[in-house]
């Protein structure tokens, strides 16, 4: 996220920060009061890490050796899609991500489904919109009913900011191809009433956003942490995985985006927004009713896919045992986190992964905004596995050089990193937990996820990739989705290792002397507001 500066309202912003910071945590409030809504937004209520119960067995995994046995518990909690490892491709650069999307949109026959925080307004984004227009126009040729449908899910607050915004970029398509286009704008139920009126526009997204990054073209899909904006196409490093011709995975994420879209505001050709008939309004309706309805609609997708997959896998197991028979040597587990709606799947699975990481395992974990929740930090510091944690150096932080309050965010992350490193040293964990900083001139760093190396393996067998940052916002505020990929395919393992090494190659390891450098000095007022920044950025 990035915030422009308007000096006239900086004072208002500080008043708002102070107001939020001084609110005390309360139980879940009634939906009547906007002021009471602030309390649960601020309090970090991480419980002690919740250990997911260990199942005695799991569909689709019996009869295999160590790899599947180690991760088979995931299939008890989320859908487990079996795919050929040869269909999974790691993309490595912003340009490759952008060019792949453009090419796939142009050749799409049935569906283009895209979920992002926002769509930018520059010429690269316009080229992407032009690709959609070309595909839609082509689908109408021949005089028959067009088959291609295009659906976009964006965040309402971020997508509506400014006079020229995501909505205005898409209106011409919506006006011309009304029957084939859908633009859904998710609005958090936590931004309502007085709070919605008081929070400045450039800060309202701090309350909660639609943060899922999914780009789907017929039966192929890109899962990423990258938004649809020019920097993500040029010089903002992220992670991206293309699953090619994986129809079940594509169907799941298409259904998931549809479900979130159904509880979102629908953009109309005249730039107005409406809710689907019968849906609870996110900020005008009862908050608890909205959250319950949204949770039911979204979990219907997850649970239906889960049941279908378990039944299918049991049928397959009666015919052949094992995860890796034939070429389907890779499993994809979708992980969804939407805590404002009461959905905590990703949080629970991530905690279990970190809990189970044994003394001879190695975890490479990366986040552009290093701000582990208390629960995740306890697990990292208390686990037996070796950790190599990669985060942005101040100059590649997305807020570096920003004006106003946002300009202090990189310094706040320096302070957070120093606190974490001090705790590592205090516990005598320097040989097990290593912190690295990514450096790259004229670039910013936005990659997130992890690579998991089991004991005795020199290549990762599991990766998490998607939108979550392992921080407070990802767990408590935003709508997030990522996938866990577990693979025995050696080529895919090599791709994952090369991706990990490519990112870490541009890093330096942090030591106590790092924080003594003049450019790492953090002003007192930044230290004082860092707890607030941890909760909202």
Short mmCIF file of N, CA, C and O in Angstrom, two decimals, residues 289-367:
data_model
loop_
_atom_site.label_atom_id
_atom_site.label_comp_id
_atom_site.label_asym_id
_atom_site.label_seq_id
_atom_site.Cartn_x
_atom_site.Cartn_y
_atom_site.Cartn_z
N UNK A 289 -24.68 -9.85 11.16
CA UNK A 289 -25.44 -10.53 10.10
C UNK A 289 -24.62 -10.61 8.82
O UNK A 289 -24.62 -11.64 8.13
N UNK A 290 -23.92 -9.50 8.50
CA UNK A 290 -23.09 -9.52 7.29
C UNK A 290 -21.99 -10.56 7.41
O UNK A 290 -21.75 -11.35 6.50
N UNK A 291 -21.28 -10.55 8.54
CA UNK A 291 -20.17 -11.48 8.71
C UNK A 291 -20.65 -12.93 8.66
O UNK A 291 -19.98 -13.79 8.06
N UNK A 292 -21.78 -13.21 9.27
CA UNK A 292 -22.30 -14.57 9.26
C UNK A 292 -22.69 -15.01 7.85
O UNK A 292 -22.38 -16.13 7.41
N UNK A 293 -23.36 -14.11 7.12
CA UNK A 293 -23.76 -14.44 5.75
C UNK A 293 -22.55 -14.62 4.85
O UNK A 293 -22.50 -15.55 4.03
N UNK A 294 -21.55 -13.75 4.99
CA UNK A 294 -20.35 -13.85 4.18
C UNK A 294 -19.57 -15.12 4.52
O UNK A 294 -19.09 -15.83 3.62
N UNK A 295 -19.45 -15.42 5.81
CA UNK A 295 -18.75 -16.64 6.22
C UNK A 295 -19.43 -17.88 5.65
O UNK A 295 -18.77 -18.78 5.12
N UNK A 296 -20.75 -17.92 5.74
CA UNK A 296 -21.48 -19.09 5.22
C UNK A 296 -21.26 -19.24 3.72
O UNK A 296 -21.07 -20.36 3.23
N UNK A 297 -21.33 -18.13 3.01
CA UNK A 297 -21.19 -18.19 1.54
C UNK A 297 -19.79 -18.65 1.15
O UNK A 297 -19.62 -19.48 0.24
N UNK A 298 -18.76 -18.14 1.82
CA UNK A 298 -17.38 -18.47 1.47
C UNK A 298 -17.03 -19.89 1.92
O UNK A 298 -16.41 -20.66 1.18
N UNK A 299 -17.43 -20.25 3.13
CA UNK A 299 -17.11 -21.59 3.63
C UNK A 299 -17.88 -22.67 2.88
O UNK A 299 -17.45 -23.82 2.86
N UNK A 300 -19.00 -22.30 2.28
CA UNK A 300 -19.70 -23.26 1.42
C UNK A 300 -18.78 -23.72 0.28
O UNK A 300 -18.76 -24.91 -0.07
N UNK A 301 -18.01 -22.78 -0.29
CA UNK A 301 -17.07 -23.13 -1.36
C UNK A 301 -15.98 -24.05 -0.83
O UNK A 301 -15.66 -25.09 -1.43
N UNK A 302 -15.39 -23.67 0.32
CA UNK A 302 -14.29 -24.46 0.90
C UNK A 302 -14.77 -25.85 1.28
O UNK A 302 -14.14 -26.86 0.95
N UNK A 303 -15.90 -25.92 1.98
CA UNK A 303 -16.38 -27.21 2.47
C UNK A 303 -16.85 -28.12 1.35
O UNK A 303 -16.61 -29.34 1.39
N UNK A 304 -17.50 -27.55 0.34
CA UNK A 304 -17.94 -28.37 -0.79
C UNK A 304 -16.75 -28.97 -1.52
O UNK A 304 -16.74 -30.17 -1.85
N UNK A 305 -15.72 -28.16 -1.76
CA UNK A 305 -14.52 -28.67 -2.42
C UNK A 305 -13.82 -29.71 -1.55
O UNK A 305 -13.31 -30.72 -2.06
N UNK A 306 -13.81 -29.48 -0.26
CA UNK A 306 -13.14 -30.41 0.66
C UNK A 306 -13.83 -31.78 0.63
O UNK A 306 -13.16 -32.82 0.51
N UNK A 307 -15.14 -31.76 0.73
CA UNK A 307 -15.88 -33.03 0.71
C UNK A 307 -15.70 -33.73 -0.62
O UNK A 307 -15.46 -34.95 -0.68
N UNK A 308 -15.79 -32.97 -1.71
CA UNK A 308 -15.63 -33.57 -3.03
C UNK A 308 -14.26 -34.20 -3.19
O UNK A 308 -14.13 -35.31 -3.72
N UNK A 309 -13.23 -33.50 -2.72
CA UNK A 309 -11.87 -34.02 -2.86
C UNK A 309 -11.65 -35.26 -2.01
O UNK A 309 -11.01 -36.22 -2.45
N UNK A 310 -12.18 -35.27 -0.81
CA UNK A 310 -11.98 -36.44 0.05
C UNK A 310 -12.68 -37.67 -0.53
O UNK A 310 -12.13 -38.78 -0.49
N UNK A 311 -13.86 -37.47 -1.06
CA UNK A 311 -14.56 -38.60 -1.68
C UNK A 311 -13.80 -39.09 -2.91
O UNK A 311 -13.64 -40.30 -3.11
N UNK A 312 -13.33 -38.15 -3.73
CA UNK A 312 -12.59 -38.54 -4.94
C UNK A 312 -11.30 -39.25 -4.58
O UNK A 312 -10.92 -40.25 -5.20
N UNK A 313 -10.60 -38.76 -3.55
CA UNK A 313 -9.33 -39.37 -3.18
C UNK A 313 -9.51 -40.76 -2.59
O UNK A 313 -8.68 -41.65 -2.80
N UNK A 314 -10.60 -40.97 -1.86
CA UNK A 314 -10.85 -42.31 -1.34
C UNK A 314 -11.13 -43.29 -2.46
O UNK A 314 -10.71 -44.44 -2.41
N UNK A 315 -11.83 -42.81 -3.47
CA UNK A 315 -12.09 -43.67 -4.63
C UNK A 315 -10.79 -44.03 -5.32
O UNK A 315 -10.54 -45.18 -5.69
N UNK A 316 -9.92 -43.04 -5.49
CA UNK A 316 -8.62 -43.29 -6.12
C UNK A 316 -7.77 -44.23 -5.28
O UNK A 316 -7.09 -45.10 -5.80
N UNK A 317 -7.84 -44.07 -3.94
CA UNK A 317 -7.01 -44.90 -3.07
C UNK A 317 -7.42 -46.37 -3.14
O UNK A 317 -6.62 -47.26 -2.89
N UNK A 318 -8.70 -46.62 -3.43
CA UNK A 318 -9.14 -48.00 -3.54
C UNK A 318 -8.57 -48.66 -4.80
O UNK A 318 -8.55 -49.88 -4.90
N UNK A 319 -8.11 -47.82 -5.73
CA UNK A 319 -7.56 -48.34 -6.98
C UNK A 319 -6.05 -48.30 -6.99
O UNK A 319 -5.39 -49.18 -7.53
N UNK A 320 -5.45 -47.24 -6.43
CA UNK A 320 -3.99 -47.18 -6.34
C UNK A 320 -3.61 -46.41 -5.09
O UNK A 320 -4.23 -45.41 -4.77
N UNK A 321 -2.66 -46.91 -4.38
CA UNK A 321 -2.23 -46.28 -3.14
C UNK A 321 -1.10 -45.30 -3.41
O UNK A 321 -0.23 -45.57 -4.23
N UNK A 322 -1.14 -44.20 -2.69
CA UNK A 322 0.02 -43.31 -2.73
C UNK A 322 -0.25 -41.97 -3.36
O UNK A 322 -1.06 -41.82 -4.24
N UNK A 323 0.47 -40.99 -2.87
CA UNK A 323 0.38 -39.63 -3.37
C UNK A 323 1.01 -39.49 -4.74
O UNK A 323 0.55 -38.72 -5.56
N UNK A 324 2.05 -40.22 -5.02
CA UNK A 324 2.88 -39.90 -6.16
C UNK A 324 2.76 -40.88 -7.31
O UNK A 324 3.64 -40.97 -8.14
N UNK A 325 1.69 -41.64 -7.35
CA UNK A 325 1.54 -42.56 -8.46
C UNK A 325 1.38 -41.78 -9.77
O UNK A 325 0.72 -40.76 -9.82
N UNK A 326 1.98 -42.27 -10.83
CA UNK A 326 1.87 -41.60 -12.11
C UNK A 326 2.56 -40.25 -12.06
O UNK A 326 3.54 -40.05 -11.35
N UNK A 327 2.02 -39.29 -12.82
CA UNK A 327 2.66 -37.98 -12.89
C UNK A 327 2.06 -36.98 -11.92
O UNK A 327 2.54 -35.88 -11.79
N UNK A 328 0.97 -37.36 -11.22
CA UNK A 328 0.36 -36.45 -10.26
C UNK A 328 1.11 -36.54 -8.94
O UNK A 328 0.67 -37.14 -7.96
N UNK A 329 2.26 -35.89 -8.93
CA UNK A 329 3.19 -36.01 -7.81
C UNK A 329 3.21 -34.78 -6.93
O UNK A 329 4.12 -34.58 -6.13
N UNK A 330 2.21 -33.94 -7.07
CA UNK A 330 2.18 -32.66 -6.35
C UNK A 330 0.78 -32.41 -5.80
O UNK A 330 -0.22 -32.71 -6.48
N UNK A 331 0.72 -31.88 -4.59
CA UNK A 331 -0.56 -31.51 -3.97
C UNK A 331 -0.62 -30.01 -3.78
O UNK A 331 0.37 -29.37 -3.42
N UNK A 332 -1.81 -29.45 -4.01
CA UNK A 332 -2.06 -28.02 -3.80
C UNK A 332 -3.17 -27.89 -2.75
O UNK A 332 -4.27 -28.41 -2.93
N UNK A 333 -2.86 -27.19 -1.67
CA UNK A 333 -3.80 -26.97 -0.57
C UNK A 333 -4.15 -25.49 -0.51
O UNK A 333 -3.28 -24.67 -0.18
N UNK A 334 -5.38 -25.08 -0.81
CA UNK A 334 -5.75 -23.66 -0.70
C UNK A 334 -6.00 -23.27 0.76
O UNK A 334 -6.71 -23.97 1.49
N UNK A 335 -5.42 -22.15 1.17
CA UNK A 335 -5.52 -21.68 2.55
C UNK A 335 -6.13 -20.29 2.57
O UNK A 335 -5.59 -19.37 1.96
N UNK A 336 -7.24 -20.15 3.26
CA UNK A 336 -7.99 -18.90 3.27
C UNK A 336 -7.98 -18.33 4.69
O UNK A 336 -8.16 -19.05 5.67
N UNK A 337 -7.76 -17.02 4.79
CA UNK A 337 -7.78 -16.33 6.08
C UNK A 337 -8.63 -15.08 5.96
O UNK A 337 -8.30 -14.16 5.20
N UNK A 338 -9.74 -15.06 6.71
CA UNK A 338 -10.66 -13.90 6.67
C UNK A 338 -11.22 -13.72 8.08
O UNK A 338 -12.40 -13.93 8.33
N UNK A 339 -10.36 -13.34 9.01
CA UNK A 339 -10.76 -13.31 10.41
C UNK A 339 -11.91 -12.35 10.70
O UNK A 339 -12.71 -12.63 11.60
N UNK A 340 -12.05 -11.20 9.98
CA UNK A 340 -13.23 -10.38 10.22
C UNK A 340 -14.54 -11.12 9.95
O UNK A 340 -15.59 -10.72 10.47
N UNK A 341 -14.47 -12.19 9.18
CA UNK A 341 -15.65 -13.00 8.88
C UNK A 341 -15.63 -14.30 9.66
O UNK A 341 -16.51 -15.16 9.46
N UNK A 342 -14.64 -14.49 10.53
CA UNK A 342 -14.58 -15.70 11.35
C UNK A 342 -13.93 -16.89 10.67
O UNK A 342 -14.14 -18.03 11.10
N UNK A 343 -13.12 -16.66 9.63
CA UNK A 343 -12.46 -17.75 8.90
C UNK A 343 -10.97 -17.69 9.20
O UNK A 343 -10.31 -16.68 8.93
N UNK A 344 -10.39 -18.80 9.73
CA UNK A 344 -9.01 -18.79 10.23
C UNK A 344 -8.20 -19.97 9.70
O UNK A 344 -7.26 -20.43 10.34
N UNK A 345 -8.52 -20.47 8.53
CA UNK A 345 -7.89 -21.68 8.02
C UNK A 345 -6.38 -21.49 7.85
O UNK A 345 -5.57 -22.32 8.30
N UNK A 346 -5.97 -20.43 7.18
CA UNK A 346 -4.54 -20.21 6.92
C UNK A 346 -3.77 -20.05 8.21
O UNK A 346 -2.66 -20.60 8.36
N UNK A 347 -4.31 -19.32 9.15
CA UNK A 347 -3.65 -19.11 10.44
C UNK A 347 -3.40 -20.44 11.14
O UNK A 347 -2.29 -20.70 11.65
N UNK A 348 -4.39 -21.32 11.15
CA UNK A 348 -4.26 -22.59 11.84
C UNK A 348 -3.25 -23.50 11.15
O UNK A 348 -2.43 -24.16 11.81
N UNK A 349 -3.29 -23.54 9.83
CA UNK A 349 -2.35 -24.40 9.10
C UNK A 349 -0.92 -23.86 9.24
O UNK A 349 0.03 -24.64 9.44
N UNK A 350 -0.75 -22.54 9.14
CA UNK A 350 0.59 -21.96 9.28
C UNK A 350 1.15 -22.23 10.67
O UNK A 350 2.34 -22.57 10.83
N UNK A 351 0.33 -22.10 11.70
CA UNK A 351 0.79 -22.39 13.05
C UNK A 351 1.22 -23.85 13.18
O UNK A 351 2.24 -24.16 13.81
N UNK A 352 0.46 -24.75 12.58
CA UNK A 352 0.82 -26.17 12.65
C UNK A 352 2.15 -26.43 11.92
O UNK A 352 3.00 -27.18 12.41
N UNK A 353 2.34 -25.81 10.76
CA UNK A 353 3.60 -25.97 10.03
C UNK A 353 4.78 -25.50 10.87
O UNK A 353 5.82 -26.17 10.95
N UNK A 354 4.65 -24.32 11.48
CA UNK A 354 5.74 -23.79 12.30
C UNK A 354 5.95 -24.62 13.55
O UNK A 354 7.09 -24.80 14.01
N UNK A 355 4.87 -25.16 14.11
CA UNK A 355 4.97 -25.99 15.31
C UNK A 355 5.71 -27.29 15.00
O UNK A 355 6.53 -27.76 15.79
N UNK A 356 5.42 -27.88 13.84
CA UNK A 356 5.98 -29.19 13.49
C UNK A 356 7.39 -29.11 12.92
O UNK A 356 8.02 -30.16 12.69
N UNK A 357 7.89 -27.92 12.66
CA UNK A 357 9.23 -27.80 12.07
C UNK A 357 10.27 -28.31 13.05
O UNK A 357 10.54 -27.69 14.08
N UNK A 358 10.86 -29.46 12.72
CA UNK A 358 11.75 -30.14 13.65
C UNK A 358 13.16 -29.61 13.65
O UNK A 358 13.54 -28.77 12.82
N UNK A 359 14.00 -30.09 14.56
CA UNK A 359 15.37 -29.58 14.72
C UNK A 359 16.24 -29.68 13.48
O UNK A 359 17.15 -28.88 13.31
N UNK A 360 15.98 -30.66 12.63
CA UNK A 360 16.82 -30.83 11.45
C UNK A 360 16.17 -30.28 10.18
O UNK A 360 16.67 -30.50 9.08
N UNK A 361 15.06 -29.57 10.33
CA UNK A 361 14.40 -28.92 9.20
C UNK A 361 14.89 -27.49 9.08
O UNK A 361 15.38 -26.89 10.04
N UNK A 362 14.73 -26.93 7.88
CA UNK A 362 15.10 -25.53 7.64
C UNK A 362 13.94 -24.82 6.98
O UNK A 362 13.34 -25.34 6.03
N UNK A 363 13.60 -23.64 7.48
CA UNK A 363 12.51 -22.84 6.93
C UNK A 363 13.08 -21.51 6.46
O UNK A 363 13.71 -20.78 7.25
N UNK A 364 12.91 -21.22 5.19
CA UNK A 364 13.22 -19.89 4.65
C UNK A 364 11.89 -19.14 4.57
O UNK A 364 10.97 -19.56 3.86
N UNK A 365 11.79 -18.05 5.31
CA UNK A 365 10.54 -17.29 5.40
C UNK A 365 10.80 -15.86 4.95
O UNK A 365 11.79 -15.25 5.36
N UNK A 366 9.91 -15.33 4.11
CA UNK A 366 10.12 -13.97 3.63
C UNK A 366 8.84 -13.15 3.72
O UNK A 366 7.73 -13.68 3.56
N UNK A 367 9.01 -11.86 3.99
CA UNK A 367 7.89 -10.93 4.02
C UNK A 367 8.41 -9.53 3.73
O UNK A 367 9.42 -9.11 4.32
#
